[in-house]
mmCIF file of C-alpha atoms in Angstrom:
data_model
loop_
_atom_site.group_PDB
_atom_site.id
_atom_site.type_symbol
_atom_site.label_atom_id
_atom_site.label_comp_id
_atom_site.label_asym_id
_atom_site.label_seq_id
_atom_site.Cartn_x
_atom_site.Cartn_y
_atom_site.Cartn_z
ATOM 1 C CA UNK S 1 43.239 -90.999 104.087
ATOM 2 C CA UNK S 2 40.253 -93.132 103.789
ATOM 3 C CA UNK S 3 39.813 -96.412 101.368
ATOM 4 C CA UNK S 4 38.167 -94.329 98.401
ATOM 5 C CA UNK S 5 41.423 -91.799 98.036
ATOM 6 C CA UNK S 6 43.428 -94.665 98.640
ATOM 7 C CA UNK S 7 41.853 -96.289 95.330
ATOM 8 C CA UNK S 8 42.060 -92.973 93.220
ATOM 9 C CA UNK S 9 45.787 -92.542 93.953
ATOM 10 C CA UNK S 10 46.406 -95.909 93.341
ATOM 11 C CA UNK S 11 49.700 -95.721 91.241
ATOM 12 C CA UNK S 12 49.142 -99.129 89.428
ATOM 13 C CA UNK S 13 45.788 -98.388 88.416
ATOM 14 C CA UNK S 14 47.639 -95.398 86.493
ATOM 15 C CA UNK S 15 49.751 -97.589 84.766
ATOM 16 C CA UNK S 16 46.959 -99.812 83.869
ATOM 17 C CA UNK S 17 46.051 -96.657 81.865
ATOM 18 C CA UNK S 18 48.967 -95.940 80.025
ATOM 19 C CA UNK S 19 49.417 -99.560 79.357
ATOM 20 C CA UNK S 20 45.784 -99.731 77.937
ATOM 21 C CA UNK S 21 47.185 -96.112 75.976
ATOM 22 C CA UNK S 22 50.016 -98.264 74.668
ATOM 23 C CA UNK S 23 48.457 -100.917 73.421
ATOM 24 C CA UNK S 24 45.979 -98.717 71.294
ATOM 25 C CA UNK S 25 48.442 -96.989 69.840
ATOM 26 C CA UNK S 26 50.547 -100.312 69.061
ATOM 27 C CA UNK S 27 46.965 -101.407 67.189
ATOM 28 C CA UNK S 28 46.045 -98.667 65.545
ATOM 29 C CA UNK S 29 50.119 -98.329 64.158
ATOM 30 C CA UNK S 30 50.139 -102.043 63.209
ATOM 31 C CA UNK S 31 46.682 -101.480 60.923
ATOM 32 C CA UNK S 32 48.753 -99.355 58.725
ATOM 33 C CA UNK S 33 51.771 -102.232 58.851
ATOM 34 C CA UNK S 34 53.976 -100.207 60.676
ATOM 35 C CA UNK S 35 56.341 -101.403 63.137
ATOM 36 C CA UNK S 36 57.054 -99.356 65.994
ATOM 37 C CA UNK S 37 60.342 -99.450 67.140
ATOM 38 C CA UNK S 38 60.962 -97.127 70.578
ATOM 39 C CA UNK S 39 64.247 -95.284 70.888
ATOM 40 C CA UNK S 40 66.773 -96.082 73.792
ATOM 41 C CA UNK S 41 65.039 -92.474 75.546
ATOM 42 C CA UNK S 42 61.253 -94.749 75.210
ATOM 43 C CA UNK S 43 62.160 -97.925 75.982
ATOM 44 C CA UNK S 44 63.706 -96.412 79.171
ATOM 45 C CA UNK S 45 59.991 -94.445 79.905
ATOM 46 C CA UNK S 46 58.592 -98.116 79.087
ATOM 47 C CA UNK S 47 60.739 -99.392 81.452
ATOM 48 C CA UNK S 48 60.364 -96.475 83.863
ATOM 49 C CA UNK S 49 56.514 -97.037 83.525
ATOM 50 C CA UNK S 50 55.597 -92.907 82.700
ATOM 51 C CA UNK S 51 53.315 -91.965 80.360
ATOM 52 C CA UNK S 52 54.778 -90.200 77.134
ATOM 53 C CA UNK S 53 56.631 -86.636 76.978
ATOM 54 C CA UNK S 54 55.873 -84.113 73.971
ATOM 55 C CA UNK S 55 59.102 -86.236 72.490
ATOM 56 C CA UNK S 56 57.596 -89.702 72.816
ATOM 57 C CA UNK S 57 54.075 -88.398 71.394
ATOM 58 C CA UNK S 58 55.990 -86.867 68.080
ATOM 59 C CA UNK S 59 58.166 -90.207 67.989
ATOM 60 C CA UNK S 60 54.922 -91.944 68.571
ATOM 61 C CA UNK S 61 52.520 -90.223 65.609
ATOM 62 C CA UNK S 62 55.874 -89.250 63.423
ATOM 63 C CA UNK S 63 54.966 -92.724 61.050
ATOM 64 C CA UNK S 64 51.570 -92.610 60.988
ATOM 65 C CA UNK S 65 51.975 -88.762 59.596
ATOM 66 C CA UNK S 66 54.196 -89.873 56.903
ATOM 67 C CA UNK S 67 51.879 -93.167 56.119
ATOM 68 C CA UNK S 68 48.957 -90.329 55.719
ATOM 69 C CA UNK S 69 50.898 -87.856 54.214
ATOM 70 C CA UNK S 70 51.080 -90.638 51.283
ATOM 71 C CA UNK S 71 47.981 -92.108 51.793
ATOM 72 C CA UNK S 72 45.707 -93.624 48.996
ATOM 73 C CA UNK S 73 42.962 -95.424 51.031
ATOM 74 C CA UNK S 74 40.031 -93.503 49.795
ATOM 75 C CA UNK S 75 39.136 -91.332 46.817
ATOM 76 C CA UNK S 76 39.965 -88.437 48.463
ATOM 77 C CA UNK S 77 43.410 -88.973 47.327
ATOM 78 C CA UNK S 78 42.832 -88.260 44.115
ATOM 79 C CA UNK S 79 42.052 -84.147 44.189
ATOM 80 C CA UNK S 80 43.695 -83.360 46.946
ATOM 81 C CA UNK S 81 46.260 -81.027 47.074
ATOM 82 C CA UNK S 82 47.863 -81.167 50.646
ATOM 83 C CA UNK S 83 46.876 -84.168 53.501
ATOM 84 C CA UNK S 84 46.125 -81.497 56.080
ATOM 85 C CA UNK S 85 47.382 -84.101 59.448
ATOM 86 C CA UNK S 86 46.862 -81.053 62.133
ATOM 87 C CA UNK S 87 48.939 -78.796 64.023
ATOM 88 C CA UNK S 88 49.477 -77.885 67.767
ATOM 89 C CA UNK S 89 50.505 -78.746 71.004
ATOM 90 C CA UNK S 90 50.682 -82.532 71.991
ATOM 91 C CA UNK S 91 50.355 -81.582 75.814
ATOM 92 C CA UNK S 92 47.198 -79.988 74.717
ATOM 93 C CA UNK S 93 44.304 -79.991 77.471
ATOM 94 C CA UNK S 94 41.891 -79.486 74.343
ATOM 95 C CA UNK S 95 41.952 -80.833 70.828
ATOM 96 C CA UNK S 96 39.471 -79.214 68.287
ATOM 97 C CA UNK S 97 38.084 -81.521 66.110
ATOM 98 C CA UNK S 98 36.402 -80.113 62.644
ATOM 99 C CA UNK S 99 34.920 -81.849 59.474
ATOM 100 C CA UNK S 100 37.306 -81.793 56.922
ATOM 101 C CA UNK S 101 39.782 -79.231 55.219
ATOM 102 C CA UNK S 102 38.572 -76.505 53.011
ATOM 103 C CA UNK S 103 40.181 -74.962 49.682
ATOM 104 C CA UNK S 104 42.921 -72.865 51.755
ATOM 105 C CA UNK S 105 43.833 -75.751 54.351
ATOM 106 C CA UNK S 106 43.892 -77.867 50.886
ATOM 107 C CA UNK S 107 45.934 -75.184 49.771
ATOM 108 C CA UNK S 108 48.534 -74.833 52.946
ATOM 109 C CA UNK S 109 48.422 -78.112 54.600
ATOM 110 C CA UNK S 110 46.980 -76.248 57.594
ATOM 111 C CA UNK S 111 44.025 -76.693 59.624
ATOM 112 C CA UNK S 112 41.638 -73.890 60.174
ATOM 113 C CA UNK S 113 43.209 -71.244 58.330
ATOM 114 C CA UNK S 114 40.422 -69.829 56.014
ATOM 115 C CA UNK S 115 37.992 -67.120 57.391
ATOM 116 C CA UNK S 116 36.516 -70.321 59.503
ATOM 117 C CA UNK S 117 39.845 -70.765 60.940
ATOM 118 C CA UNK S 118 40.415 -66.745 61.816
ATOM 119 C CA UNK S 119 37.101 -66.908 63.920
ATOM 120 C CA UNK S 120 38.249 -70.070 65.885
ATOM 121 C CA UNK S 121 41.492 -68.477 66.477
ATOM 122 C CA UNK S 122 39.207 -65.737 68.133
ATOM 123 C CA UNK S 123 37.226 -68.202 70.370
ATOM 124 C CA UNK S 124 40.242 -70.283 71.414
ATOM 125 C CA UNK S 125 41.574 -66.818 72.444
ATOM 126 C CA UNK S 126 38.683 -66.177 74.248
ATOM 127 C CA UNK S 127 38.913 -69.059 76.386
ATOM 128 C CA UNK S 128 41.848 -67.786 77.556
ATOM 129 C CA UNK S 129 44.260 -69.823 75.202
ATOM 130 C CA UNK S 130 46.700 -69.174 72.033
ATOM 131 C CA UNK S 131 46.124 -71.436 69.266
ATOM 132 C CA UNK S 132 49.852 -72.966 69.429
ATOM 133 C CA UNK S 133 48.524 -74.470 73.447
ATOM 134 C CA UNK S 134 45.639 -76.435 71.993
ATOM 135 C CA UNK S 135 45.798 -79.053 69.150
ATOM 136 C CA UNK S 136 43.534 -78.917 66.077
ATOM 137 C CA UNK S 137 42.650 -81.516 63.384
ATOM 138 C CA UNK S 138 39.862 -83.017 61.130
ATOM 139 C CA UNK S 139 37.646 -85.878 61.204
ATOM 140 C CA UNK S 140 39.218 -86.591 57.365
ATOM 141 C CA UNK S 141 42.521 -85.570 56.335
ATOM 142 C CA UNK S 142 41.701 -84.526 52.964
ATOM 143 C CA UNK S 143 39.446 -81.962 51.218
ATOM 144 C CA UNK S 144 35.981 -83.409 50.274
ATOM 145 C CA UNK S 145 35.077 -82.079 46.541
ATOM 146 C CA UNK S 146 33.590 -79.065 46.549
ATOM 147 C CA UNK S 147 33.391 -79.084 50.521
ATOM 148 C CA UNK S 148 30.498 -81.434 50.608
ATOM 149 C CA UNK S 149 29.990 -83.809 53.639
ATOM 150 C CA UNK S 150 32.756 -86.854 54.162
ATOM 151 C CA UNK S 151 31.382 -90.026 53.518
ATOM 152 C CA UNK S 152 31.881 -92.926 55.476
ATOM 153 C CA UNK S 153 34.456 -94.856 53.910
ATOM 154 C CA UNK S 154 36.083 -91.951 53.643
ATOM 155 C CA UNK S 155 36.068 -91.131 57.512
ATOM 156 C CA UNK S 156 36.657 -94.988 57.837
ATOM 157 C CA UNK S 157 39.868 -94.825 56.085
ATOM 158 C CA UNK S 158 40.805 -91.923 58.424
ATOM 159 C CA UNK S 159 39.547 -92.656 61.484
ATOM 160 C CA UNK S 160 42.826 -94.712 62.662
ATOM 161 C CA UNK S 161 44.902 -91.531 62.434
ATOM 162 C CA UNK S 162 42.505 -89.646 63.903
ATOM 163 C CA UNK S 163 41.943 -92.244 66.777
ATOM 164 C CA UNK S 164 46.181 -92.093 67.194
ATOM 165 C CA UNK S 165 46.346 -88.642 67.412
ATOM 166 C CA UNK S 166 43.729 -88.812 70.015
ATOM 167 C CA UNK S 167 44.323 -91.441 72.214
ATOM 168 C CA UNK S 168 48.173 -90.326 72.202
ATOM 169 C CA UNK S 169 47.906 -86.526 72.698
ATOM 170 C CA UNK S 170 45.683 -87.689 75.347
ATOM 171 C CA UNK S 171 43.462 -84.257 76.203
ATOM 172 C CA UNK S 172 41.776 -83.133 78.963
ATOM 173 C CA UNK S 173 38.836 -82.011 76.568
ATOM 174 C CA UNK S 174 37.647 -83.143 73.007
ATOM 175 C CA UNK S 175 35.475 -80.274 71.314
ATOM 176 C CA UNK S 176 34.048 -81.172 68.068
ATOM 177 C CA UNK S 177 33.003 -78.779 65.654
ATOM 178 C CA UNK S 178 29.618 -79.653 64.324
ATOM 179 C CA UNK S 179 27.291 -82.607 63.744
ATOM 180 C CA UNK S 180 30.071 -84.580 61.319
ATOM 181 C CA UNK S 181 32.361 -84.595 63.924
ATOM 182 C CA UNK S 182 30.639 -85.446 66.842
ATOM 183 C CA UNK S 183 28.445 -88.364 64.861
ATOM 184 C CA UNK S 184 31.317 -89.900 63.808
ATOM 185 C CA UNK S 185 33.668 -89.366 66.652
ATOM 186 C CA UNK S 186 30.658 -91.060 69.039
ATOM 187 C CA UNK S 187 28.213 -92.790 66.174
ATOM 188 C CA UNK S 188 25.571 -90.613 67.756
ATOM 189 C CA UNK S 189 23.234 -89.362 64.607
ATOM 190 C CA UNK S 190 20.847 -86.140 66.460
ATOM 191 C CA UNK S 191 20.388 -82.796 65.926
ATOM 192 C CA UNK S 192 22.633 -80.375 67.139
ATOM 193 C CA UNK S 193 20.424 -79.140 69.894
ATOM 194 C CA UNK S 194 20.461 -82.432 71.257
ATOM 195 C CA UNK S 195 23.833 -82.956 71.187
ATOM 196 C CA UNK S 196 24.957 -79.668 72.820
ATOM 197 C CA UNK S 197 24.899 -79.232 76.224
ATOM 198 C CA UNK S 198 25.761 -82.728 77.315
ATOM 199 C CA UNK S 199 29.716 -83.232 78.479
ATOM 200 C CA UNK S 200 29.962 -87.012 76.462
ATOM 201 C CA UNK S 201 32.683 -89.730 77.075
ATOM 202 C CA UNK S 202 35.216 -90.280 74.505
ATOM 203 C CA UNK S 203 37.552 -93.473 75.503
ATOM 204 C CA UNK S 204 37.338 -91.982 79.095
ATOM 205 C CA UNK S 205 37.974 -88.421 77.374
ATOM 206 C CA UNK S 206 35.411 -85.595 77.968
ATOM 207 C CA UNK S 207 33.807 -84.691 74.779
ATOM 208 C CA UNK S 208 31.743 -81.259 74.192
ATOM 209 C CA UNK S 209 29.912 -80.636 71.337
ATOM 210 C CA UNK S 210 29.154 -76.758 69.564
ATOM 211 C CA UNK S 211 28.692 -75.454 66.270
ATOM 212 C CA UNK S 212 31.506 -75.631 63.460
ATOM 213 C CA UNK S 213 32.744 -72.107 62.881
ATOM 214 C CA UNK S 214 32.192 -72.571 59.606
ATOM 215 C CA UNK S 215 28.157 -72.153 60.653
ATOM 216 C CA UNK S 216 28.865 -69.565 63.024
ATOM 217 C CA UNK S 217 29.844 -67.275 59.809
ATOM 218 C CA UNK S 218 26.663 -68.159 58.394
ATOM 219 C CA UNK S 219 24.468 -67.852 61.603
ATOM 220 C CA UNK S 220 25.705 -65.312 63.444
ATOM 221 C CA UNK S 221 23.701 -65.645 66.381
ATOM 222 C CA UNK S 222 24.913 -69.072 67.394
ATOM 223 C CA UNK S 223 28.011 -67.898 68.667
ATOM 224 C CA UNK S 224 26.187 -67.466 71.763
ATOM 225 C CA UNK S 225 25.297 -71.083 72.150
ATOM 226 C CA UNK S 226 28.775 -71.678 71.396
ATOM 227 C CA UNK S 227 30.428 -69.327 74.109
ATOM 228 C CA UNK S 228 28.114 -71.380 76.111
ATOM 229 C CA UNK S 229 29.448 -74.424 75.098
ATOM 230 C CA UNK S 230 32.892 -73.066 75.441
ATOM 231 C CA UNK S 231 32.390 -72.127 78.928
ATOM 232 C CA UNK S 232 31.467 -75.551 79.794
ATOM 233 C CA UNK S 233 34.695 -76.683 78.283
ATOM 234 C CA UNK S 234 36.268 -74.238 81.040
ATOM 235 C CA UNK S 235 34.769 -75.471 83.563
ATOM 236 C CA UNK S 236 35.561 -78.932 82.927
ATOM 237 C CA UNK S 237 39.374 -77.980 82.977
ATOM 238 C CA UNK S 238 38.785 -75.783 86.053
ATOM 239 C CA UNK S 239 39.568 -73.092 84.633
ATOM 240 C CA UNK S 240 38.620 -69.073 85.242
ATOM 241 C CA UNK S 241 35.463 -67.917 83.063
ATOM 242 C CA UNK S 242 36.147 -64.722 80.705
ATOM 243 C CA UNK S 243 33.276 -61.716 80.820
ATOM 244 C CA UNK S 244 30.432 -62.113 78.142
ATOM 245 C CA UNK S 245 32.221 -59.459 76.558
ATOM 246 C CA UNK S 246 35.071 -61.203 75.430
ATOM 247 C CA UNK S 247 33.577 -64.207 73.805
ATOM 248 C CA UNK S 248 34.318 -63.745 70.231
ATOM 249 C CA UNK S 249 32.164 -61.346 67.993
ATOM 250 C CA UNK S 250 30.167 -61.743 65.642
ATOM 251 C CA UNK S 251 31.610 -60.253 63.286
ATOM 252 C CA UNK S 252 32.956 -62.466 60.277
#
């Protein structure tokens, strides 16, 4: 083994990582004035120095959840029906990361679950994936009035959930779901076809930008692009690349 696999395998430069993980989280949960306290089973991982199980993640995000679920730090409190947090897997390799709820994710408390969310369902199956393996959530928690764009104090008030949910689920892959997402996930303000295409860094994260499906209903003929974009996606998590024909159709 030469010097250079040496210093990738290099167990303590792993646990600089989940320390670094840690101490994030500890931040981001002590901006809402919440107090972390880890169970006997976390303090032993702590002490055991391993990253966190699906357990320890749901311990982890568990108060920040509730703190949202109650949450009055913007004006999107006030006609909203449901704080849609997200759903999924937190051992995803990808999370999916939209714009905001609509009228039936206001409605549920579910992300993705109007005709927008039926045709992601279809491209995450595509890819070779059911919905409950990947994790999905918004850039704001609740439903902008009348669907319109978040605005930023809006996104700033939501942005330390999203960043926890993030930096403690911990995926492979970030794919954001339009230009809302990926400008204010990276503060990068370009058009779309500038932003596609290019595999970005999220807090050492990959981060892959396509369409929202939400356009894709509208436009059709983007979902080409966006199996595109998918693909890349696959082949940043090594793995196999469906046929053309079973990217998801166009149909809405």
């Amino acid at each position: 083994m030469n010097r250079e696999e040496t210093k990738k395998s290099d167990p303590r430069q792993e646990l600089d990582g989940v320390i670094g993980q840690t101490r994030r989280l500890l931040k981001t949960s002590q901006d809402f004035g919440i107090t972390m306290v880890p169970s006997s089973r976390e303090k032993t991982a702590a002490q055991n120095e391993t990253a966190l199980d699906s357990s320890g993640k749901a311990a982890a995000l568990e108060p920040l959840r509730q703190k949202a679920l109650s949450c009055q730090a913007c004006k999107l409190a006030q006609g909203r029906n449901s704080v849609v947090w997200g759903e999924g897997s937190l051992d995803a390799e990808i999370v999916f990361v939209g714009e905001g709820p609509g009228r039936d994710e206001d409605m549920q408390g579910r992300p993705f679950v109007g005709r927008a969310g039926e045709l992601l369902n279809r491209m995450i199956k595509a890819m070779g994936f059911e919905r409950e393996q990947v994790y999905i959530c918004n850039i704001v928690k609740c439903r902008p009035p009348m669907n319109r764009v978040p605005e930023p104090d809006e996104v700033a008030a939501c942005h330390p959930y999203l960043e926890a949910q993030l930096t403690t689920i911990r995926p492979k892959v970030i794919c954001a779901l339009g230009k809302t997402a990926i400008t204010n996930l990276l503060g990068i303000d370009a058009p779309m076809g500038k932003l596609r295409g290019t595999v970005f860094d999220w807090k050492g994260i990959s981060l892959v930008a396509t369409f929202h499906p939400a356009y894709l209903l509208r436009n059709p003929a983007a979902k080409t692009e966006t199996w595109e974009d998918l693909k890349q996606v696959l082949k940043i998590l090594g793995r196999p690349i469906r046929q053309a024909q079973d990217k998801p159709d166009a149909g809405g």
